mmCIF file of C-alpha atoms and ligand atoms in Angstrom:
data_model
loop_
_atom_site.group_PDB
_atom_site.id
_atom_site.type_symbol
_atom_site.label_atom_id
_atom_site.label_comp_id
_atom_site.label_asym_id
_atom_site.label_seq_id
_atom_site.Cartn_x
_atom_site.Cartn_y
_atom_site.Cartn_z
ATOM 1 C CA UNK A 1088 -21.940 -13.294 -12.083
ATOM 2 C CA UNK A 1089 -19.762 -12.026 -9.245
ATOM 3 C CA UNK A 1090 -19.550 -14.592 -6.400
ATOM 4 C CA UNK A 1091 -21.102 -13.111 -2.936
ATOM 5 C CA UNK A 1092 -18.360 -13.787 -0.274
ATOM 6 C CA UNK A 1093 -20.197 -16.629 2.046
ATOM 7 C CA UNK A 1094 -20.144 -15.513 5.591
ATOM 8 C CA UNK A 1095 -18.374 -16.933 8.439
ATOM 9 C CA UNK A 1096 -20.944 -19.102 10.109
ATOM 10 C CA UNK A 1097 -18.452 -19.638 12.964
ATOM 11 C CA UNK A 1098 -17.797 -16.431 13.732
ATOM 12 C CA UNK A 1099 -18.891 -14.545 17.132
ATOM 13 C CA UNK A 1100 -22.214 -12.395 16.607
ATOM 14 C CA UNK A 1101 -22.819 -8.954 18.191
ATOM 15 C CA UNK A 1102 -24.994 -10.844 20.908
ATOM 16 C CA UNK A 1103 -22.018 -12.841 21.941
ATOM 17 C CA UNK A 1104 -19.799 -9.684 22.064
ATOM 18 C CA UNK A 1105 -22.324 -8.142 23.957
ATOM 19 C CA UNK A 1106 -22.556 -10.950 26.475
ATOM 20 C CA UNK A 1107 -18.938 -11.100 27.318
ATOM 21 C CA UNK A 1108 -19.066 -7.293 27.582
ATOM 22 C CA UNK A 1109 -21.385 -8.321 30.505
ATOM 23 C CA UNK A 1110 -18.606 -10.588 32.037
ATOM 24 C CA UNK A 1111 -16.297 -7.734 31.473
ATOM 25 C CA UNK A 1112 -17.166 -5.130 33.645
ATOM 26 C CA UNK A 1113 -15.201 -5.314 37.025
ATOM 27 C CA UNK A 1114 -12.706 -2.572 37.387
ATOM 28 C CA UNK A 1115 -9.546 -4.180 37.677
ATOM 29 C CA UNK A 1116 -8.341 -2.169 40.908
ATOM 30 C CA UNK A 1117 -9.546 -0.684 43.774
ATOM 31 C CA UNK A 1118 -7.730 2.853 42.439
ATOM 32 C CA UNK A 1119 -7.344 4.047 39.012
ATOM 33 C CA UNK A 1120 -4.583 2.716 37.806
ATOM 34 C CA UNK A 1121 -4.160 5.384 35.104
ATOM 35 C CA UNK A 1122 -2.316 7.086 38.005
ATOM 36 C CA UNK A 1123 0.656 5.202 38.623
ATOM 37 C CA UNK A 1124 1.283 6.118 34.195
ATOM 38 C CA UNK A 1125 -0.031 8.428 33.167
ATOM 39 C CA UNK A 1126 1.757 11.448 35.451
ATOM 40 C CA UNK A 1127 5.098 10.615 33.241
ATOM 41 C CA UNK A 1128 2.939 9.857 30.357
ATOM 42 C CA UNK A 1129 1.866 13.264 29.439
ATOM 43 C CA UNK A 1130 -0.996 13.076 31.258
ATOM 44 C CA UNK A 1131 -2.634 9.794 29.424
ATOM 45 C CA UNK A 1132 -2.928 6.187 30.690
ATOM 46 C CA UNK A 1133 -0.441 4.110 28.436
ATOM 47 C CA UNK A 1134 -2.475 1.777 27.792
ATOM 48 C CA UNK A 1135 -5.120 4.483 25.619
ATOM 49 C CA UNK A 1136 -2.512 4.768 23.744
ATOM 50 C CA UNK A 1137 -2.319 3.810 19.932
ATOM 51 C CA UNK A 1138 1.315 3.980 19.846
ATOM 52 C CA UNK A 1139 1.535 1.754 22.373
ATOM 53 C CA UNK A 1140 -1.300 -0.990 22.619
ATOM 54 C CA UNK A 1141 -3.605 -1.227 19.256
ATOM 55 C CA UNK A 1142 -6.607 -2.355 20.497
ATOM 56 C CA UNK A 1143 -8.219 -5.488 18.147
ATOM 57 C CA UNK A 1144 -12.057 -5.822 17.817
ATOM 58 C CA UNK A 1145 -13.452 -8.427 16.153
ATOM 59 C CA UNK A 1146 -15.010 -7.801 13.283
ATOM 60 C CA UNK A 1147 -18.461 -8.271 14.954
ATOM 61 C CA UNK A 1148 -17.336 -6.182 17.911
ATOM 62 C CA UNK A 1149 -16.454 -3.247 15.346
ATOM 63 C CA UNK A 1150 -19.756 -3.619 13.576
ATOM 64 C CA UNK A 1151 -21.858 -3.454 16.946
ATOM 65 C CA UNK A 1152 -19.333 -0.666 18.060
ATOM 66 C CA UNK A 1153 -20.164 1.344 15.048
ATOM 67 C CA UNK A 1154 -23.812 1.034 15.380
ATOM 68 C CA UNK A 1155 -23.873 2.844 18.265
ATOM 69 C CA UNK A 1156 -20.560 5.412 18.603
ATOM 70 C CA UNK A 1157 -18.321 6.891 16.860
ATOM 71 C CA UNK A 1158 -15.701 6.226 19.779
ATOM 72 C CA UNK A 1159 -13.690 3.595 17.253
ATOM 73 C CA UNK A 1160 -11.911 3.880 13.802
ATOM 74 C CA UNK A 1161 -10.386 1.375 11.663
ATOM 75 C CA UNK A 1162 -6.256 2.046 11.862
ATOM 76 C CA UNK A 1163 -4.766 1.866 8.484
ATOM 77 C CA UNK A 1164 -1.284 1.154 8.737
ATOM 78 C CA UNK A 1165 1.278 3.906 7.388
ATOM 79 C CA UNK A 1166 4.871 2.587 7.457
ATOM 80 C CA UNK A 1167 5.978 -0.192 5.739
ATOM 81 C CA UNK A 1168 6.434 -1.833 9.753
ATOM 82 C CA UNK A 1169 3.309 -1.531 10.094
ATOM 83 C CA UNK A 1170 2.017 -2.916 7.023
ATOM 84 C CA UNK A 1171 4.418 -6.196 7.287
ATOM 85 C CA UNK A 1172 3.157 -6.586 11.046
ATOM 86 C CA UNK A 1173 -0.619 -5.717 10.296
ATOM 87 C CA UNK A 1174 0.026 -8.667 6.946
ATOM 88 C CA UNK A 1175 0.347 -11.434 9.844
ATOM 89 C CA UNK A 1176 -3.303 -10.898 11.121
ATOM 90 C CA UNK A 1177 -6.527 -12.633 9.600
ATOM 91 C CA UNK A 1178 -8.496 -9.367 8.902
ATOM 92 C CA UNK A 1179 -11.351 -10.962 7.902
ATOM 93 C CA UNK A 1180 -11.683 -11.546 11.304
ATOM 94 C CA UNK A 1181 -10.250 -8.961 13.578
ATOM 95 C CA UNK A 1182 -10.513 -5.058 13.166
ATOM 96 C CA UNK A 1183 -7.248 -2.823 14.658
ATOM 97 C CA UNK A 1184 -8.852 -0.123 15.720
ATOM 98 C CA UNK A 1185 -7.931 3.378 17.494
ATOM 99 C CA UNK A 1186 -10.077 5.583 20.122
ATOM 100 C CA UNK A 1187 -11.078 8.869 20.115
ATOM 101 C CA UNK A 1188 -8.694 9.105 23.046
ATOM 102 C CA UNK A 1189 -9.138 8.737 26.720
ATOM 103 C CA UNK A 1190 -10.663 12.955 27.172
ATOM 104 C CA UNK A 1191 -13.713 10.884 25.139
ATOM 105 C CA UNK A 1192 -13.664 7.199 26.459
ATOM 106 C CA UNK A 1193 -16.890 5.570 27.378
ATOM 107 C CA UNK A 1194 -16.827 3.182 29.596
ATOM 108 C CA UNK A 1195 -19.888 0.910 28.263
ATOM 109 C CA UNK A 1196 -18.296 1.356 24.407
ATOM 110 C CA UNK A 1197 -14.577 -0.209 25.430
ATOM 111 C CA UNK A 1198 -13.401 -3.073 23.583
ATOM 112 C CA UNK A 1199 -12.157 -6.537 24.858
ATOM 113 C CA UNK A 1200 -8.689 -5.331 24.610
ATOM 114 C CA UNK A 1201 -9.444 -2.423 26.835
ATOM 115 C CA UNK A 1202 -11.398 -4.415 29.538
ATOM 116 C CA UNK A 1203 -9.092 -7.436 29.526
ATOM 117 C CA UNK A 1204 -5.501 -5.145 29.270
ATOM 118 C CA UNK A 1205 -2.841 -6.034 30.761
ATOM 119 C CA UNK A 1206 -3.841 -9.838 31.652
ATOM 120 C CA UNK A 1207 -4.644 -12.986 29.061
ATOM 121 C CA UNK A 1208 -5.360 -16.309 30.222
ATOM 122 C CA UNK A 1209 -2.817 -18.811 31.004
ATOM 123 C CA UNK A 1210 -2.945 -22.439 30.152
ATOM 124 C CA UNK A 1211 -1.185 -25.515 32.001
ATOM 125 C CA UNK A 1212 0.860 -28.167 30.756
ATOM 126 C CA UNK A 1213 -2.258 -29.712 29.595
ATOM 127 C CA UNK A 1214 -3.821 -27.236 28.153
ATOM 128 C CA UNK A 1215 -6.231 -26.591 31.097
ATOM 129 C CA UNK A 1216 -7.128 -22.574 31.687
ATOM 130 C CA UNK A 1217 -5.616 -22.377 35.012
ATOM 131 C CA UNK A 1218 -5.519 -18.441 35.544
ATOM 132 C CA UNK A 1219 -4.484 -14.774 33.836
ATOM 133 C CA UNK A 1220 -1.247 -13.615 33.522
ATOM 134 C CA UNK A 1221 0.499 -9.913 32.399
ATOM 135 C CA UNK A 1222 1.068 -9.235 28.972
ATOM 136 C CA UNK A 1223 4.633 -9.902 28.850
ATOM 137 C CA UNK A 1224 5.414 -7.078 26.327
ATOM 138 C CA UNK A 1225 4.089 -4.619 28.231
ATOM 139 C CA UNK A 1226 5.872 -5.614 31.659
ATOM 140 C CA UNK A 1227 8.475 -2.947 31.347
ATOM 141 C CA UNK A 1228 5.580 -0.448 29.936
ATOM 142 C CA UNK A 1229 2.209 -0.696 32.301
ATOM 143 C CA UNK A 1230 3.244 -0.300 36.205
ATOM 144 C CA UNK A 1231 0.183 -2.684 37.242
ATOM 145 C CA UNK A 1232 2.427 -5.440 36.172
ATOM 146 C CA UNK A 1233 4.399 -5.065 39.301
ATOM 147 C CA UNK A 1234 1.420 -5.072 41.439
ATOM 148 C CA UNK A 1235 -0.492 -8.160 41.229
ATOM 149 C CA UNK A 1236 -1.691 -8.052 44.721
ATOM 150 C CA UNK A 1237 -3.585 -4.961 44.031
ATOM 151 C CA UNK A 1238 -5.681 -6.898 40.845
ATOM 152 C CA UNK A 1239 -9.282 -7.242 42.208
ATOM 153 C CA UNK A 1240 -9.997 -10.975 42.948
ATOM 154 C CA UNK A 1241 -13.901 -9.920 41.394
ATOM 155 C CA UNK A 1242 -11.982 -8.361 38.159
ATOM 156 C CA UNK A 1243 -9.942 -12.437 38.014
ATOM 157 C CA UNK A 1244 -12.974 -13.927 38.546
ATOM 158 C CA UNK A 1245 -15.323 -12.686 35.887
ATOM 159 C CA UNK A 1246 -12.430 -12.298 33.538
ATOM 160 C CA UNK A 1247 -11.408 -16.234 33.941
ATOM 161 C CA UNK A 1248 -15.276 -17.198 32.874
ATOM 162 C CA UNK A 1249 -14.905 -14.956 29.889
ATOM 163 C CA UNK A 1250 -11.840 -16.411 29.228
ATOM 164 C CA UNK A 1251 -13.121 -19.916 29.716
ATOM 165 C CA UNK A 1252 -15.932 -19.529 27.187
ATOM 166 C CA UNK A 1253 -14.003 -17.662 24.488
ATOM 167 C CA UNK A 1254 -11.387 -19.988 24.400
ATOM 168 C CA UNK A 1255 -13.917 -22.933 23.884
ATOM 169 C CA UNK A 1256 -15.569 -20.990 21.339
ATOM 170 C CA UNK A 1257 -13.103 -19.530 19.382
ATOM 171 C CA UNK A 1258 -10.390 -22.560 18.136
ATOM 172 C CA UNK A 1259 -7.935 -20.000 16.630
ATOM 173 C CA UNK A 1260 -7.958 -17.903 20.342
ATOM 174 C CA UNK A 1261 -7.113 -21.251 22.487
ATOM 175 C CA UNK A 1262 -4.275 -22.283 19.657
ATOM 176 C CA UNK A 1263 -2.963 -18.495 20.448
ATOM 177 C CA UNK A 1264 -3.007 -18.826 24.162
ATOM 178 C CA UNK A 1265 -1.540 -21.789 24.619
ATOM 179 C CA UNK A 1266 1.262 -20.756 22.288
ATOM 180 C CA UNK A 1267 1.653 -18.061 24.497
ATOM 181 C CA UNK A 1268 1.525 -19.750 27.556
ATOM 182 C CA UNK A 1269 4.534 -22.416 25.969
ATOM 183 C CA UNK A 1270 6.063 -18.947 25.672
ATOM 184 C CA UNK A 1271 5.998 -17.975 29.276
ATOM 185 C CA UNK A 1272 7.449 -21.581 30.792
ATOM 186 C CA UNK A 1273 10.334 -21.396 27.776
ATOM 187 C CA UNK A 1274 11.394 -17.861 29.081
ATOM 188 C CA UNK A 1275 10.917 -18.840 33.015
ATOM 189 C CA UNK A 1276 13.238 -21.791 32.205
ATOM 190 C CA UNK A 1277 15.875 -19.716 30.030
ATOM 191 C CA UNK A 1278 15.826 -16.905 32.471
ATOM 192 C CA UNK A 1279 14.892 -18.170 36.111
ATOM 193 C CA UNK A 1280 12.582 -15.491 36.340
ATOM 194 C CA UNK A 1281 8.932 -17.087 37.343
ATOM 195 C CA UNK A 1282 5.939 -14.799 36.398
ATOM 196 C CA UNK A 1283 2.775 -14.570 38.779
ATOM 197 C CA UNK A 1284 -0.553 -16.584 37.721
ATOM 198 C CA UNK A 1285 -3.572 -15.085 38.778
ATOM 199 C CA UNK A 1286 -6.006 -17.789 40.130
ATOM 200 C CA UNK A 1287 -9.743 -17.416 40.134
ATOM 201 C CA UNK A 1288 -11.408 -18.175 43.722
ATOM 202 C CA UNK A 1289 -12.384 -21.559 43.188
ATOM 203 C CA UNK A 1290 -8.669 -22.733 41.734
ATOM 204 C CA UNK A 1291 -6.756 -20.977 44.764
ATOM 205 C CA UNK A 1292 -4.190 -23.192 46.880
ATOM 206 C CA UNK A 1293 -4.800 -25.900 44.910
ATOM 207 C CA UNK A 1294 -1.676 -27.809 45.762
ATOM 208 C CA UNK A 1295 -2.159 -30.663 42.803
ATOM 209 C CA UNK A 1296 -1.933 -27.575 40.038
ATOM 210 C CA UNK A 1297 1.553 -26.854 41.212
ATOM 211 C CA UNK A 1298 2.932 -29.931 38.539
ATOM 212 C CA UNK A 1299 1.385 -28.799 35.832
ATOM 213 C CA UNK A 1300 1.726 -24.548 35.689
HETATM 214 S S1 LIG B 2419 -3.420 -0.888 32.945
HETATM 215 FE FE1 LIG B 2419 -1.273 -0.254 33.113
HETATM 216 S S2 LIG B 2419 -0.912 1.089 31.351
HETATM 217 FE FE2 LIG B 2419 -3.142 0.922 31.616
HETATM 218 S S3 LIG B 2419 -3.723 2.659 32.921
HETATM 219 FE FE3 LIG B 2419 -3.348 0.918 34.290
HETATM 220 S S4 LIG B 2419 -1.193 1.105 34.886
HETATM 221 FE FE4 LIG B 2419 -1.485 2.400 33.104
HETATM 222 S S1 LIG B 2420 -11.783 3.267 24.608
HETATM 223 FE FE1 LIG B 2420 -11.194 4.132 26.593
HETATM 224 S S2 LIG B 2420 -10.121 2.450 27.620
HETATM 225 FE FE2 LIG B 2420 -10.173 1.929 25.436
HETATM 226 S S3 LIG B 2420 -8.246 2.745 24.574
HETATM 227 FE FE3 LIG B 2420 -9.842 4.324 24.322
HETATM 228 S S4 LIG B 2420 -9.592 5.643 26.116
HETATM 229 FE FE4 LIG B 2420 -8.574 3.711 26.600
#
């Protein structure tokens, strides 16, 4: 008899999803930033872009997602790029997915990746979620990365308690971040360039963090 694949009893549910959705509503500026890209971007945010950020739902998010829209399709890789980057992912649990594009976005059907774009979390020396910081591949692609001032302390705020609770939940998502954030120290030390860390209210001008970030 054929063997029933068990499912993952650690993985997120579609309540879960839908109550970080709830922590991930702020707009992250005061303005819509799809202004200061999308004039020299045809007319389209760069971000909403498949090309250019693949958006990746996990596989709970795509199943609630689908229940309810038809906003989000699987991507199936074409070229053989594509294929060899897509190979390094654990599709089991995580969906790429493309829009419908931004002429048919809804606001209360965006993914993670499209609420949380273009900051992840940051973690210390110790491991300790201090703050978010920009994506660093898409410094050179998403304007806002030049403009931290103009991120909305509410938008830092709500997005550091997601943050704190997916990274507790999720083991493979805290091992990622704090690669990431190795990543960011190793290229601040190489190049002399330091990189802005967005603090949530309660961890501003805290003088002690300043050893360990
Ligand atoms: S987040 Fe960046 S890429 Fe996306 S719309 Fe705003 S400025 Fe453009
Ligand atoms: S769902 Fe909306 S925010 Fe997300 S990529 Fe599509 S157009 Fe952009």
């Amino acid at each position: 008899m054929k063997k029933i694949p068990k499912s993952d009893p650690k993985a997120l549910t579609e309540d879960e999803i839908e109550y970080y959705y709830s922590l991930l509503q702020e707009e992250v500026t005061e303005y819509n930033c799809g202004s200061l890209c999308a004039p020299s971007n045809g007319g389209i945010p760069v971000c909403c872009q498949a090309d250019n950020a693949l958006p990746a739902l996990y596989k709970s998010e795509y199943e609630m997602l689908s229940k309810r829209t038809d906003l989000w399709k699987a991507y199936i890789p074409m070229t053989r790029e594509e294929k060899k980057d897509f190979a390094e992912y654990d599709h089991r649990k995580i969906t790429f997915c493309e829009c419908k594009g931004v002429a048919h976005c809804e606001r209360e059907n965006r993914s993670i990746s499209c609420r949380t774009f273009p900051l992840e979390p940051y973690l210390d020396t110790r491991g300790v979620l201090v703050g978010l910081v920009f994506m660093h591949e898409f410094i050179k692609k998403c304007p806002l990365t030049a403009l931290s001032q103009d991120i909305r302390q509410e938008f830092i705020d709500n997005h550091f308690l997601f943050w704190e609770k997916l990274l507790f939940r999720v083991e493979s998502e805290y091992e990622v971040y704090t690669d990431s954030s190795k990543a960011y120290r190793r290229r601040r030390k190489r190049t002399g360039v330091d990189f802005p860390i967005l603090y949530p209210s309660h961890l501003k001008g805290k003088e002690y963090l300043e050893k360990y970030v």
